[in-house]
Short mmCIF file of C-alpha atoms in Angstrom, two decimals:
data_model
loop_
_atom_site.label_atom_id
_atom_site.label_comp_id
_atom_site.label_asym_id
_atom_site.label_seq_id
_atom_site.Cartn_x
_atom_site.Cartn_y
_atom_site.Cartn_z
CA MET A 1 0.00 0.00 0.00
CA ASN A 2 1.39 3.35 -1.05
CA ILE A 3 1.01 6.06 1.61
CA LEU A 4 0.34 9.47 0.11
CA ARG A 5 1.30 12.73 1.74
CA PHE A 6 -1.71 14.91 2.53
CA PRO A 7 -2.20 17.50 1.23
CA SER A 8 -0.42 17.00 -2.08
CA ASP A 9 -1.06 16.96 -5.81
CA GLU A 10 -0.41 13.20 -5.78
CA TRP A 11 -3.11 12.76 -3.11
CA ILE A 12 -5.78 14.68 -5.05
CA LYS A 13 -4.93 12.87 -8.31
CA THR A 14 -5.36 9.54 -6.49
CA PHE A 15 -8.66 10.81 -5.04
CA LYS A 16 -9.86 11.49 -8.61
CA GLU A 17 -8.82 8.03 -9.81
CA GLU A 18 -10.51 6.28 -6.88
CA LEU A 19 -13.70 8.33 -7.23
CA ASN A 20 -13.91 7.48 -10.93
CA LYS A 21 -13.63 3.75 -10.11
CA ASN A 22 -16.47 3.92 -7.58
CA LYS A 23 -19.67 2.49 -9.14
CA THR A 24 -21.83 3.61 -6.20
CA TYR A 25 -20.66 7.20 -6.58
CA GLN A 26 -21.31 7.07 -10.34
CA GLU A 27 -24.89 5.96 -9.72
CA VAL A 28 -25.83 8.38 -6.93
CA ALA A 29 -24.16 11.38 -8.61
CA LYS A 30 -25.41 10.75 -12.13
CA ASP A 31 -27.66 13.84 -12.05
CA TRP A 32 -25.30 16.16 -10.16
CA GLU A 33 -22.80 18.62 -11.55
CA GLY A 34 -20.58 21.29 -10.11
CA ASP A 35 -17.06 22.28 -9.30
CA PHE A 36 -15.66 23.24 -5.96
CA LEU A 37 -12.70 24.34 -3.98
CA PHE A 38 -11.62 22.74 -0.73
CA VAL A 39 -9.72 25.46 1.11
CA ILE A 40 -7.76 23.96 4.00
CA THR A 41 -6.68 26.62 6.47
CA PRO A 42 -3.43 26.44 8.46
CA ASP A 43 -3.26 24.88 11.92
CA GLU A 44 -0.60 23.23 14.11
CA ASP A 45 0.01 20.51 11.47
CA LEU A 46 -0.46 22.50 8.26
CA LYS A 47 1.69 25.61 7.97
CA LYS A 48 0.09 27.25 4.92
CA GLU A 49 -3.31 27.36 3.27
CA THR A 50 -3.88 24.57 0.73
CA VAL A 51 -6.56 24.56 -1.97
CA PHE A 52 -7.87 21.59 -3.95
CA TYR A 53 -10.04 22.04 -7.04
CA ILE A 54 -12.53 19.28 -7.91
CA ASP A 55 -14.84 19.22 -10.96
CA LEU A 56 -17.68 16.70 -10.71
CA TRP A 57 -19.96 15.99 -13.66
CA HIS A 58 -22.75 13.40 -13.69
CA GLY A 59 -20.97 10.70 -11.71
CA LYS A 60 -17.45 11.40 -12.93
CA CYS A 61 -14.63 13.50 -11.57
CA ARG A 62 -13.48 15.40 -14.65
CA ASP A 63 -10.60 17.15 -12.94
CA ALA A 64 -8.92 17.40 -9.54
CA TYR A 65 -5.69 19.15 -8.64
CA LEU A 66 -3.77 21.18 -6.09
CA VAL A 67 -4.38 24.85 -6.90
CA LYS A 68 -1.38 27.09 -7.34
CA GLY A 69 -2.55 30.67 -7.64
CA GLU A 70 -6.12 31.86 -8.04
CA LYS A 71 -9.09 29.67 -9.02
CA GLU A 72 -12.85 30.16 -8.91
CA ALA A 73 -15.54 27.52 -8.51
CA LYS A 74 -19.28 27.34 -7.93
CA PHE A 75 -18.89 25.95 -4.39
CA VAL A 76 -16.26 26.62 -1.73
CA PHE A 77 -15.66 24.57 1.42
CA LYS A 78 -13.25 26.20 3.85
CA GLY A 79 -11.89 25.08 7.20
CA ARG A 80 -9.19 23.23 9.12
CA ILE A 81 -8.56 19.52 8.65
CA ARG A 82 -8.63 17.16 11.60
CA THR A 83 -7.58 13.58 11.03
CA GLY A 84 -9.43 10.65 12.56
CA ARG A 85 -7.72 9.61 15.79
CA ARG A 86 -9.23 6.13 16.26
CA SER A 87 -7.42 3.37 14.41
CA SER A 88 -10.67 2.25 12.75
CA GLU A 89 -11.42 5.77 11.50
CA LYS A 90 -9.76 6.65 8.22
CA SER A 91 -11.30 10.01 7.52
CA LEU A 92 -10.48 13.64 7.14
CA ILE A 93 -12.93 16.09 8.67
CA LEU A 94 -13.25 19.68 7.49
CA SER A 95 -13.86 21.78 10.58
CA GLU A 96 -14.46 25.48 11.20
CA ASP A 97 -13.66 25.26 14.94
#
């Protein structure tokens, strides 16, 4: 198993690949479209703001990358990232607190 550094361009590219392989996602998102930015604000673990762009279109991720510079999108999610602390929890939680 390859461990990816988060946040990184490699991580978001892998996210795109995995999302596009997910048949359940393809089915439930078949009528949804939109692009968004995930803006991850600095905290004790992340020293500078990081922005991911994701373009979702009818059950497919058309594009996903680490933003360098300015980018606009229809939706913006902004907050700090907390990682799951329990060994069974493999999640990242966007948090405003």
